[in-house]
Coordinates of C-alpha atoms in Angstrom, one line a residue:
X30 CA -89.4 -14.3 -35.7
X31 CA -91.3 -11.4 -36.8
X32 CA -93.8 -11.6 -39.5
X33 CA -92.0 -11.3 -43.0
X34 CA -93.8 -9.4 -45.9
X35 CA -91.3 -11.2 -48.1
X36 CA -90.2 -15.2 -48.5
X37 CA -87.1 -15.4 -46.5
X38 CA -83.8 -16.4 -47.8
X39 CA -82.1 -19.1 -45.2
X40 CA -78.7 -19.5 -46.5
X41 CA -76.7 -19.1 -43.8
X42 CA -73.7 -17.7 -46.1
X43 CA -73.7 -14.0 -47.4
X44 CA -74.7 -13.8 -51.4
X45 CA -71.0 -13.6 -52.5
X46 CA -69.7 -10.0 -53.6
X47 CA -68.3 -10.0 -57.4
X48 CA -65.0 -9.2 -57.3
X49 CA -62.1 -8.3 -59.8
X50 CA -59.6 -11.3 -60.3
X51 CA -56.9 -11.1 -57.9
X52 CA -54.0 -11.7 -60.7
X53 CA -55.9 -8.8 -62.5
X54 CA -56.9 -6.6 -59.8
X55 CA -52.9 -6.7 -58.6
X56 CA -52.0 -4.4 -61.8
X57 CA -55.0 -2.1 -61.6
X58 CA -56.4 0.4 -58.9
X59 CA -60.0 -0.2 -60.1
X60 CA -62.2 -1.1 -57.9
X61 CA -61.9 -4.6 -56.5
X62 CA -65.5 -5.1 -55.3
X63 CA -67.6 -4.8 -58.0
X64 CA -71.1 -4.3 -55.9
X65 CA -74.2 -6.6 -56.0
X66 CA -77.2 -6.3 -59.0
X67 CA -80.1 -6.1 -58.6
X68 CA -81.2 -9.8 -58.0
X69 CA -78.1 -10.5 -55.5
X70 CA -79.5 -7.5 -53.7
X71 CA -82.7 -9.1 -53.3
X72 CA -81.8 -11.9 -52.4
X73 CA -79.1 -11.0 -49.4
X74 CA -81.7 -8.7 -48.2
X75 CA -84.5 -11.6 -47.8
X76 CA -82.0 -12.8 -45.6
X77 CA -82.5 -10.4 -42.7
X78 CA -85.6 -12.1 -40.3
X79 CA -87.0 -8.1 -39.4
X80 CA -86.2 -9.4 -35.5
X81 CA -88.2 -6.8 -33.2
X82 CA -85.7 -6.4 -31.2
X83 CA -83.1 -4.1 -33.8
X84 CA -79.8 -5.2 -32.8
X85 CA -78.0 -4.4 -36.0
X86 CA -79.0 -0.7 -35.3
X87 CA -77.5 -0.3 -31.9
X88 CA -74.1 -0.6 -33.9
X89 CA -75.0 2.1 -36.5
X90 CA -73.1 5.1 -34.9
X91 CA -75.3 7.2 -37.0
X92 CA -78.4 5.6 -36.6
X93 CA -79.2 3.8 -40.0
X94 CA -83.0 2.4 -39.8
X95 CA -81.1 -1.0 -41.0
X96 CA -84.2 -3.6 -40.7
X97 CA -86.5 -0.9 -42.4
X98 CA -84.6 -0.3 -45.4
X99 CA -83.3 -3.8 -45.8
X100 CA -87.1 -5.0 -46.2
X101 CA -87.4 -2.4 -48.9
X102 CA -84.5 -4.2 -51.1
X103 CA -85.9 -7.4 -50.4
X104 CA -89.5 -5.8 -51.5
X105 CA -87.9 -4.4 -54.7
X106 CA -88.2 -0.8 -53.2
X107 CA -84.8 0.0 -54.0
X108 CA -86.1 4.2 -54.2
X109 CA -87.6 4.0 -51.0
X110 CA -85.0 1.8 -49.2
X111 CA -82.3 4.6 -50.4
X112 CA -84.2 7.1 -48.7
X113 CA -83.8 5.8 -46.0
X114 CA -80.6 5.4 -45.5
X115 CA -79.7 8.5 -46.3
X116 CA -82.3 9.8 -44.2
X117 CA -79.3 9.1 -41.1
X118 CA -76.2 8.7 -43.2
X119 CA -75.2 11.5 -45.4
X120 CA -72.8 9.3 -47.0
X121 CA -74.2 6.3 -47.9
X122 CA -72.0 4.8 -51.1
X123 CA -68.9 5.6 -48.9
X124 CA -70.1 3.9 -45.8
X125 CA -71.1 0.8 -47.7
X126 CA -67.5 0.4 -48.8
X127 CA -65.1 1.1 -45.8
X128 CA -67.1 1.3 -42.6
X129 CA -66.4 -1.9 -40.7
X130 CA -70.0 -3.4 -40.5
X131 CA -68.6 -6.8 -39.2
X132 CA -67.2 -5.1 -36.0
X133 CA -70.5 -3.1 -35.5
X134 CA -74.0 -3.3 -37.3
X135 CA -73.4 -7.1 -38.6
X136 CA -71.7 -8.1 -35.1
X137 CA -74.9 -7.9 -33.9
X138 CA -76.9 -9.3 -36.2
X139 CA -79.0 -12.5 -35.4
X140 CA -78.6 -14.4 -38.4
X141 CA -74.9 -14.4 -37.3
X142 CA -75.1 -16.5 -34.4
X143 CA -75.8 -19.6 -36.8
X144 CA -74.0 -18.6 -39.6
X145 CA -72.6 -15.3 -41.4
X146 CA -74.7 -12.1 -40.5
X147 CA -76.3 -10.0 -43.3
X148 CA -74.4 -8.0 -45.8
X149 CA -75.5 -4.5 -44.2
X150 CA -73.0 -2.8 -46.1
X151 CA -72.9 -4.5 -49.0
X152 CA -77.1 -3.7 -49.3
X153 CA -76.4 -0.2 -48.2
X154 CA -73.6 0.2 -51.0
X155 CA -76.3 -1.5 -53.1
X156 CA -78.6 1.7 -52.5
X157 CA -76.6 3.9 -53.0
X158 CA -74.9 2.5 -56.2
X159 CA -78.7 2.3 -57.8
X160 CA -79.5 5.5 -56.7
X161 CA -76.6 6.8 -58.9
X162 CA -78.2 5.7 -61.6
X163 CA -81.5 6.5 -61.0
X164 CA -81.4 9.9 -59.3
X165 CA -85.0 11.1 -60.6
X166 CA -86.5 8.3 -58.8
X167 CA -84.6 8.6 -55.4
X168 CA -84.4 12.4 -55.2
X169 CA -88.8 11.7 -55.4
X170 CA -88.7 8.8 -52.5
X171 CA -86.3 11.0 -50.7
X172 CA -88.7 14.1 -50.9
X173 CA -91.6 11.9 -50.5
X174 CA -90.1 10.2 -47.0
X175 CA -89.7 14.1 -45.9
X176 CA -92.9 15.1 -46.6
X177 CA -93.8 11.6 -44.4
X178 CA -92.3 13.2 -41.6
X179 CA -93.5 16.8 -42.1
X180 CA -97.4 15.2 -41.8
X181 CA -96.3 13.3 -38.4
X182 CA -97.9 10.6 -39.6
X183 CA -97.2 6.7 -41.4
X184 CA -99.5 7.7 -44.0
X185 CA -99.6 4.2 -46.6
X186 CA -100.1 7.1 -49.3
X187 CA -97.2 8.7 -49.4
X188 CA -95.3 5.4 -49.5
X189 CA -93.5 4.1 -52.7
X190 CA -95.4 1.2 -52.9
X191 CA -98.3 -0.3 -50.8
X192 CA -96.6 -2.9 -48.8
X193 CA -93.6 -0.6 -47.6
X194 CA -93.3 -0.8 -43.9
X195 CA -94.8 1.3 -41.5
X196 CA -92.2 1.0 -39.3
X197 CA -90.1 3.5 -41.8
X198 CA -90.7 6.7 -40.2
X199 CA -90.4 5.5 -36.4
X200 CA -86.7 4.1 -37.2
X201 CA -86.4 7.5 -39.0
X202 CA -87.4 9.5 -35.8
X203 CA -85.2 7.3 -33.5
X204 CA -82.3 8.5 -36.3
X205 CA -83.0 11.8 -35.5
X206 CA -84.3 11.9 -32.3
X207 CA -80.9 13.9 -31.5
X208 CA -81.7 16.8 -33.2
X209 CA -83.7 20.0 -31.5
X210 CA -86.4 21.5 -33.7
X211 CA -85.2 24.4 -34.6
X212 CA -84.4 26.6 -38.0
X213 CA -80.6 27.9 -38.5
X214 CA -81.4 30.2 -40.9
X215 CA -79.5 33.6 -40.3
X216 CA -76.7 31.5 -38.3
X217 CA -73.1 30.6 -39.9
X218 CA -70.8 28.0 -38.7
X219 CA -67.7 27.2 -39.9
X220 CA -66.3 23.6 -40.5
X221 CA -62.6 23.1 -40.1
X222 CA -61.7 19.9 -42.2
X223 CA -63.4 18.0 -44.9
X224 CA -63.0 14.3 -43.8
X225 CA -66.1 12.5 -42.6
X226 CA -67.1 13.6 -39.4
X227 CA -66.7 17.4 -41.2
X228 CA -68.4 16.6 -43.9
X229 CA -71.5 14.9 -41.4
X230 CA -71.7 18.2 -39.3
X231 CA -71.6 20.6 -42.1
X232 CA -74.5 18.3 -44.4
X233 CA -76.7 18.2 -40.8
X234 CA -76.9 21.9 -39.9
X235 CA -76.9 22.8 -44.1
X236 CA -80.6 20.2 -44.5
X237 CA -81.3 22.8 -41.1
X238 CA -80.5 26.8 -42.9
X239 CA -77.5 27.0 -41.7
X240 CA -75.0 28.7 -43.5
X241 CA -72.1 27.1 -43.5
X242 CA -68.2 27.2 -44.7
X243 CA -65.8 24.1 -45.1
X244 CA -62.1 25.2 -45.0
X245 CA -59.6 22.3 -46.1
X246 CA -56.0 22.6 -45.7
X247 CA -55.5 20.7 -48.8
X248 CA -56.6 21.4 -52.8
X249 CA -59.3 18.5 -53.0
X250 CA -62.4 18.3 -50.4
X251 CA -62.9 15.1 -48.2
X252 CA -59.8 14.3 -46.1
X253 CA -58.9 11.1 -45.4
X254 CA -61.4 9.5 -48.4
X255 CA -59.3 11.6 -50.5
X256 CA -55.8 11.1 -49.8
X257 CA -55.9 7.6 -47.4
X258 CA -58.0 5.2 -48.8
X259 CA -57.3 3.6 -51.8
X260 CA -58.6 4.0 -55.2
X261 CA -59.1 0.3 -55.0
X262 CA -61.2 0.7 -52.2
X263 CA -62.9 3.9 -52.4
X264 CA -62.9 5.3 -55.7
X265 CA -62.2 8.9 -55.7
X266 CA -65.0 10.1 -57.9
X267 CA -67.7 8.3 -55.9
X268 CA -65.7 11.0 -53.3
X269 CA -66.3 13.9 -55.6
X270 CA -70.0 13.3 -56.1
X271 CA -70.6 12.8 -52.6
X272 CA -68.7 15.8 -51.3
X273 CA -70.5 17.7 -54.3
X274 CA -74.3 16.9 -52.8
X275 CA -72.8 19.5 -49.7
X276 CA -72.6 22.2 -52.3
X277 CA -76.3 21.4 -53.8
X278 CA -77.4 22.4 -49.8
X279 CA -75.4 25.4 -50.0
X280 CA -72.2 24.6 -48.5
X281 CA -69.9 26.6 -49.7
X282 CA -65.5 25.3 -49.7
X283 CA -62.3 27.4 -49.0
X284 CA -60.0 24.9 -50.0
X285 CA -56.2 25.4 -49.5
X286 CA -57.2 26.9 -46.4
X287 CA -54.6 25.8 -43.2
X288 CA -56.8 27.2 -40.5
X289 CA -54.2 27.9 -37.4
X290 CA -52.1 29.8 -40.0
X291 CA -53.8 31.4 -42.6
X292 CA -56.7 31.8 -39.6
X293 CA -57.2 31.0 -36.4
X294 CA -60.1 30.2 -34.6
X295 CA -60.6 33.4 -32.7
X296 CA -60.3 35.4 -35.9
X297 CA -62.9 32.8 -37.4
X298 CA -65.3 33.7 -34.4
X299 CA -64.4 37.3 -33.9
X300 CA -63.2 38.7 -37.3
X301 CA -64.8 36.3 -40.2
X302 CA -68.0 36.5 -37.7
X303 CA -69.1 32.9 -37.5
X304 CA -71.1 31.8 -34.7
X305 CA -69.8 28.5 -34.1
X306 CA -66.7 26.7 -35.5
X307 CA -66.5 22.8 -35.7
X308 CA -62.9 21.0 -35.9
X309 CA -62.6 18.1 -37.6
X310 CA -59.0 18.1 -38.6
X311 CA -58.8 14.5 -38.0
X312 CA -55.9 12.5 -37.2
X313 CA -53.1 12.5 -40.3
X314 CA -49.9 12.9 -38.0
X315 CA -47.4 9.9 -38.8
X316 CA -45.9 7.8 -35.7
X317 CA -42.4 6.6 -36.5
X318 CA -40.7 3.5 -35.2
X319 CA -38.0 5.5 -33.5
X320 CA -35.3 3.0 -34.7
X321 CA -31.9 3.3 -36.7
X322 CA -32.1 4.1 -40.5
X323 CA -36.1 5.7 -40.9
X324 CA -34.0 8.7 -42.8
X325 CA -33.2 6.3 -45.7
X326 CA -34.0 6.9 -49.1
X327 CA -36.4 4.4 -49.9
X328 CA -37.9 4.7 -46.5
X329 CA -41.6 6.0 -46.2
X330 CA -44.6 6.6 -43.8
X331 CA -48.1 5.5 -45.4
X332 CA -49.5 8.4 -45.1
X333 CA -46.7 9.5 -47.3
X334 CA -47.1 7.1 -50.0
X335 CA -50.8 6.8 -50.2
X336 CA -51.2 10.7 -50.1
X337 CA -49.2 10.8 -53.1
X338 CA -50.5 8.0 -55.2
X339 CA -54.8 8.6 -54.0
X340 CA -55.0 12.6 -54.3
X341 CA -51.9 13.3 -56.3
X342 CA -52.8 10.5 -58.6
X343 CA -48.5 9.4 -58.6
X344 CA -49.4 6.0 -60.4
X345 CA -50.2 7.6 -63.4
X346 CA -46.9 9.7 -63.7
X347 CA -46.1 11.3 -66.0
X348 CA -50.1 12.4 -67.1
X349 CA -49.9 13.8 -63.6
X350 CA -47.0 15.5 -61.8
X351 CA -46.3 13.6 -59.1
X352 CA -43.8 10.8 -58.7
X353 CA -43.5 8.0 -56.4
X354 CA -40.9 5.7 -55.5
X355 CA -41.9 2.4 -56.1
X356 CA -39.5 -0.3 -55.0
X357 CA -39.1 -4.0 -56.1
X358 CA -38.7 -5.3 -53.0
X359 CA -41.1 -3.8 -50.3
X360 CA -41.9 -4.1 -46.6
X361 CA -44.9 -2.7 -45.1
X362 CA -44.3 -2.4 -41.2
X363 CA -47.7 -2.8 -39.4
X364 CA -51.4 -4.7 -39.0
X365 CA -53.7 -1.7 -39.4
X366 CA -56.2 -1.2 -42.3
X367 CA -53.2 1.4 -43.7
X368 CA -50.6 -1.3 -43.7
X369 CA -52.7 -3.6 -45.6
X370 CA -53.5 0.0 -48.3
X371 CA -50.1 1.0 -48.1
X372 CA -49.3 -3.0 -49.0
X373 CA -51.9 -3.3 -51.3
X374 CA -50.9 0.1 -53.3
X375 CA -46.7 -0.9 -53.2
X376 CA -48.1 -4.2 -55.1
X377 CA -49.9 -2.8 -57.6
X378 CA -46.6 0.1 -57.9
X379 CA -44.8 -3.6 -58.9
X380 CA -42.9 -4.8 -56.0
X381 CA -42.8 -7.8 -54.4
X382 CA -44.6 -6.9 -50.8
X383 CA -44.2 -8.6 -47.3
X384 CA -46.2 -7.1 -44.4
X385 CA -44.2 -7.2 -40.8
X386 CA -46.3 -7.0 -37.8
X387 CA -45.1 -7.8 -33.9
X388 CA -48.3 -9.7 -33.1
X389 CA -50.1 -12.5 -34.6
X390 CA -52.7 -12.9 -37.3
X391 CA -55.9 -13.0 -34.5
X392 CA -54.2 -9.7 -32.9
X393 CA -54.5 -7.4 -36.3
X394 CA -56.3 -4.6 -36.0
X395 CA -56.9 -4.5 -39.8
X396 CA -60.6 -6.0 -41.2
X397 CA -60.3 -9.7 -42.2
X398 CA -61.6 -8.4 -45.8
X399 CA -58.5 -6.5 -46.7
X400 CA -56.6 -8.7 -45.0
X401 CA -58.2 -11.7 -46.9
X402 CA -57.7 -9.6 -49.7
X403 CA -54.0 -8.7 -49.8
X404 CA -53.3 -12.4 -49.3
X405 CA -54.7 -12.8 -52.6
X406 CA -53.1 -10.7 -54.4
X407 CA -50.0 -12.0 -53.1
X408 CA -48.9 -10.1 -50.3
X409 CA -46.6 -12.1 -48.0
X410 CA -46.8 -11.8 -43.9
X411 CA -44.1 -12.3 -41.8
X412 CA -46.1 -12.1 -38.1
X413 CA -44.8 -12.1 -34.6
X414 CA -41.9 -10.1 -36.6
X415 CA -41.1 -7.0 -35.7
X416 CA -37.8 -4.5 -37.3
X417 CA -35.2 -3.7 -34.8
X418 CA -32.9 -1.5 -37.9
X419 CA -33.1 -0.3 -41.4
X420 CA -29.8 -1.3 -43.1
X421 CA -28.7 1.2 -46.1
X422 CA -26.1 1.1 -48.2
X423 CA -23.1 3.2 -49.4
X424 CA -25.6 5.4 -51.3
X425 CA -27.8 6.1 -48.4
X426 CA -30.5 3.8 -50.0
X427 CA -32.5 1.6 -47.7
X428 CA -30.9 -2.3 -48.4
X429 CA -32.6 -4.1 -45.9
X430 CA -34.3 -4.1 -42.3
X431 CA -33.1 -6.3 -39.6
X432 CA -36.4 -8.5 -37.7
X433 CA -36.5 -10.1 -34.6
X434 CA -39.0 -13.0 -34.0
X435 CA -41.2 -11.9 -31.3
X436 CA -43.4 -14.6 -29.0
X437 CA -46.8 -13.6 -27.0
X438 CA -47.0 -12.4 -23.4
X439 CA -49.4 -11.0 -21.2
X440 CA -52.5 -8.8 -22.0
X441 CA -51.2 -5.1 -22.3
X442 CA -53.5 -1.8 -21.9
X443 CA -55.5 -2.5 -25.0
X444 CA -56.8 -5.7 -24.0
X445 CA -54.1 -7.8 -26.8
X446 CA -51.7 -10.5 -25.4
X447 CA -47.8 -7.8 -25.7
X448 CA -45.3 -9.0 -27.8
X449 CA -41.5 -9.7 -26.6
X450 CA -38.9 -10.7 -28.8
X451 CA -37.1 -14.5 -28.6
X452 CA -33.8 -14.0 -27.9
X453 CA -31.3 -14.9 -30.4
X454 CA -33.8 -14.8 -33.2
X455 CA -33.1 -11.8 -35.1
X456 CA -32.6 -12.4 -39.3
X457 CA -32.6 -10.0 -41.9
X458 CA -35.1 -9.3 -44.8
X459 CA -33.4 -8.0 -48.1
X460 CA -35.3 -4.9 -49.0
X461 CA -35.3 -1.8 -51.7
X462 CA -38.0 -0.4 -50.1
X463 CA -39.9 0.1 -46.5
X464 CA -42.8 1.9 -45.7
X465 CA -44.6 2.8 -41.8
X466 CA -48.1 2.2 -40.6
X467 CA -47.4 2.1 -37.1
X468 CA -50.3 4.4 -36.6
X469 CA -50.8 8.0 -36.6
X470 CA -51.8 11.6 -34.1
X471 CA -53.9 14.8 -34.1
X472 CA -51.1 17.9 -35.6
X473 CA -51.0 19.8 -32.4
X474 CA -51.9 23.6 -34.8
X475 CA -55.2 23.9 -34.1
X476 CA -54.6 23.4 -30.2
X477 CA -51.4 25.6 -30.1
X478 CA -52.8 28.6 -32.0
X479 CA -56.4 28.4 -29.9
X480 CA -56.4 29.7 -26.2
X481 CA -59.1 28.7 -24.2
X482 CA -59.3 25.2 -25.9
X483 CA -58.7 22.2 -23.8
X484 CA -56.3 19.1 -25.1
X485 CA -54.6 16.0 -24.1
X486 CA -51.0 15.4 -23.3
X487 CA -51.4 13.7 -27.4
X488 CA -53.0 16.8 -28.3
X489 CA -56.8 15.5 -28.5
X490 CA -59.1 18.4 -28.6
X491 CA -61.2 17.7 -25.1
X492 CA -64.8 17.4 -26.1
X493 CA -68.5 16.5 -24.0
X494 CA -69.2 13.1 -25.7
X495 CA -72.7 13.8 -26.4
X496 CA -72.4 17.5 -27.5
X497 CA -69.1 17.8 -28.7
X498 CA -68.6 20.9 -27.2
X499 CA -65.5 22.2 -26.3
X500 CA -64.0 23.9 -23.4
X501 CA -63.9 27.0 -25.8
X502 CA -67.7 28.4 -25.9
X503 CA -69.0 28.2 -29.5
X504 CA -66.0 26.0 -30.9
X505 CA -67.2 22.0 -31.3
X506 CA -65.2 19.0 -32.4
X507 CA -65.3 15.5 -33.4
X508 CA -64.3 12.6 -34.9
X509 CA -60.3 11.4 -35.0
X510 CA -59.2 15.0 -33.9
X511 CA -60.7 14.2 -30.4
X512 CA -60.6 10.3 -30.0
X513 CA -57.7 10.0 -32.2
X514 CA -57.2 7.5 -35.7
X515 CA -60.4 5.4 -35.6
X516 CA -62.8 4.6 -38.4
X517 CA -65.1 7.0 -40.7
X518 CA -68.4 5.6 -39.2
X519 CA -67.5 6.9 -36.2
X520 CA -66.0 10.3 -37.2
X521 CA -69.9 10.7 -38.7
X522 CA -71.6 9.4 -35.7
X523 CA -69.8 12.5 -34.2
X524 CA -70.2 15.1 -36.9
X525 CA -74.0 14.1 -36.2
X526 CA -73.6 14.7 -32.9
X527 CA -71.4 17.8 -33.3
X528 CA -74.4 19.0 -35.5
X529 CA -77.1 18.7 -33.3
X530 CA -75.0 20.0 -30.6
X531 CA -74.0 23.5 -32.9
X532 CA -78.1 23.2 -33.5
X533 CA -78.7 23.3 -29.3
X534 CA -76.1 25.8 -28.3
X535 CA -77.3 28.4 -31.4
X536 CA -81.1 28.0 -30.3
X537 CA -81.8 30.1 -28.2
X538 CA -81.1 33.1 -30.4
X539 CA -81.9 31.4 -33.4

């Protein structure tokens, strides 16, 4: 164990994360986490035993100096532990609620082989939520930590306080090793999107001089924070601010801009004069469960319902002019973290909510948080289930979807033991309403309105994995668009990427 400059905590169990009442937080979409304070912070933090060896940061797809700024909670630094983190992660207070730290960063994490690893993301939400509320101090420690850099030097002077580490700046420079030197200034790029990996590339190459332009399709900047994840989860203010840091760098924002119709890429290159384009349209496509009765009233896709209730605000109809259809009896088909939303959302609409999914409770791809949390808040699951027909009535309203019981084979392609259904098992749940999450694909616009531009047979933009370049000179892309629906954390590992990429390929004339 390395040598601590703080008393370590040994609990072997994560400080607990305050958390609205599950009988309350069922009627509400505020936030059902309610973050650490100051002395929880502290003391999940003096859990972490600063090993040498970093593992926790080869799972940081964007390169979070994890051990460093963890010491500076523990240490009361909260400024200079802020700084940090955002010195690699441009969206800090998002990341600490939705990225999946227990399948990466806290996967590896020592203290996890004899007990539960450290909160990472609950510390990093921690920064970020104290930063909020004490921007003087972090906007100093974040100049101060630049300045650090600019010298070249671990100089204990321009540290917030005399014991911070001066290991700081050396996690910082393996953050960042990515990027070339160079200044953008006099160069434009244009961002295509405003979800995460967008919203990563276009912050990177801003911090550089770049001048750059965000065009979203829809009316309200950040993608798939905006209109797919919860309020619950991710509340869509915290969104706002974050998104509105971009336009403190100089970012400027074309929403209700569908590039592919109202422009294409070519015109953005030749005619609008950019000299590089980034797509990061992401993956919002719904897939459909090709069976009888999907074109019932009463039937949805997430995307669908969540789109409508997260950025058009439908569960306060009538202050806001979007409606929903919420059901009393609901079931959500799928295991993904949008079933459990879309479940967790139809609840808290009033119905009575069962989740269907063909596999078995170790086979869900969902996080065992939201999972743990549905369960709660009374969400029923019917598993090794999977719907074989919607029923409707005489109205053409849905009335009930027909199950089969479904029993574990072999491993398929993705490594999970395939489903088949028992024969002879098929029973039927009684319904009002039924909503998809059986996944989702790229929209093919982008890649049938650009020639030149390479894509899959599913319409994945073909991209160099460390550059992000594309087969198109000058045209980059990231994040879901290229690897299809995957999770924000990595959508900004790419937009970092993309970034540095845009950064090499302008250099030479820059």
């Amino acid at each position: 164990m390395a040598r601590l400059s703080y008393e370590p905590n040994k609990q072997k169990e994560k400080t607990p994360m305050p958390e609205l009442d599950p009988v309350e937080r069922a009627q509400t979409f505020e936030e059902v986490a309610l973050g650490y304070s100051a002395e929880e912070a502290v003391n999940e933090a003096r859990r972490c035993t600063q090993c040498p060896s970093k593992p926790c940061m080869a799972g940081c797809p964007v390169g979070v100096p994890i051990p460093s700024f963890i010491e500076q909670v523990a240490l009361g630094n909260f400024a200079r532990a802020y700084a940090l983190v955002k010195s690699a992660n441009s969206l800090p207070a998002i990341c600490g609620r939705v990225c999946p730290q227990e399948s990466q960063c806290e996967k590896r994490c020592t203290r996890g082989k004899q007990g539960e690893p450290v909160g990472i993301g609950r510390l990093e939400r921690f920064t970020s939520d104290w930063a909020f509320e004490h921007p003087e101090e972090a906007a100093i420690a974040i100049e101060e930590l630049r300045e650090q850099r600019a010298a070249g030097a671990a100089d204990a002077s321009l540290q917030t306080d005399a014991s911070a580490s001066s290991s700081d700046d050396a996690a910082m420079d393996d953050a960042n090793a990515v990027f070339p030197d160079v200044d953008l200034s006099g160069k434009s790029v244009a961002v295509v999107g405003s979800g995460p990996a967008s919203l990563t590339c276009a912050g990177e190459l801003a911090k550089r001089g770049c001048s750059v332009t965000m065009f979203e399709a829809l009316h309200k900047l950040g993608g798939v924070l905006t209109y797919g994840i919860p309020e619950f989860r991710l509340p869509k203010d915290l969104v706002a601010r974050e998104t509105s840091k971009l336009g403190d760098l100089g970012v400027t924002f074309a929403v209700n801009s569908v590039v592919g119709k109202l422009y294409d890429i070519d015109e953005l290159l030749e005619e609008r004069g950019f000299d590089a384009v980034f797509v990061g349209t992401g993956a919002g496509l719904p897939s459909y469960l090709n069976i009888e009765g999907e074109g019932l009233n009463g039937v949805s896709v997430a995307s669908e319902l969540l789109t409508r209730v997260n950025l058009m605000k439908a569960y306060r109809f009538p202050a806001y002019d979007t409606p929903v259809y919420a059901g009393k009896k609901c079931v959500v088909v799928g295991g993904g973290n949008v079933a459990m939303d879309a479940a967790r959302t139809a609840r808290r609409l009033g119905a009575d909510v069962c989740v269907v999914y063909r596999r078995g409770r170790e086979e869900m791809p969902a996080r065992a948080e939201e999972i743990h949390h549905a369960e709660q808040e009374g969400i029923e699951f019917k598993l090794l289930t999977n719907p074989t027909r919607i029923l409707g009535d005489e109205n053409g309203w849905v009335s009930g979807v027909e199950c089969v019981r479904m029993e574990l084979g072999e491993p398929d392609a993705s490594g999970r033991r395939r489903p088949k259904p028992v024969e002879g098992s098929e029973f039927v749940i009684d319904i009002d309403m039924l909503v998809i999450a059986a996944g989702s694909k790229t929209n093919p616009l982008i890649a049938n309105t650009t020639p030149g531009l390479d894509v899959t047979t599913r319409s994945l933009i073909v991209a160099d994995e460390r550059t992000c370049a594309t087969s198109k000179p000058g045209v980059f892309a990231g994040g879901d668009a290229v690897i299809g629906a995957a999770t924000v954390i990595l959508a900004m590992g790419a937009g970092k990427r993309a970034a540095a990429g845009i950064a090499e390929y302008l250099a030479p004339s820059a």
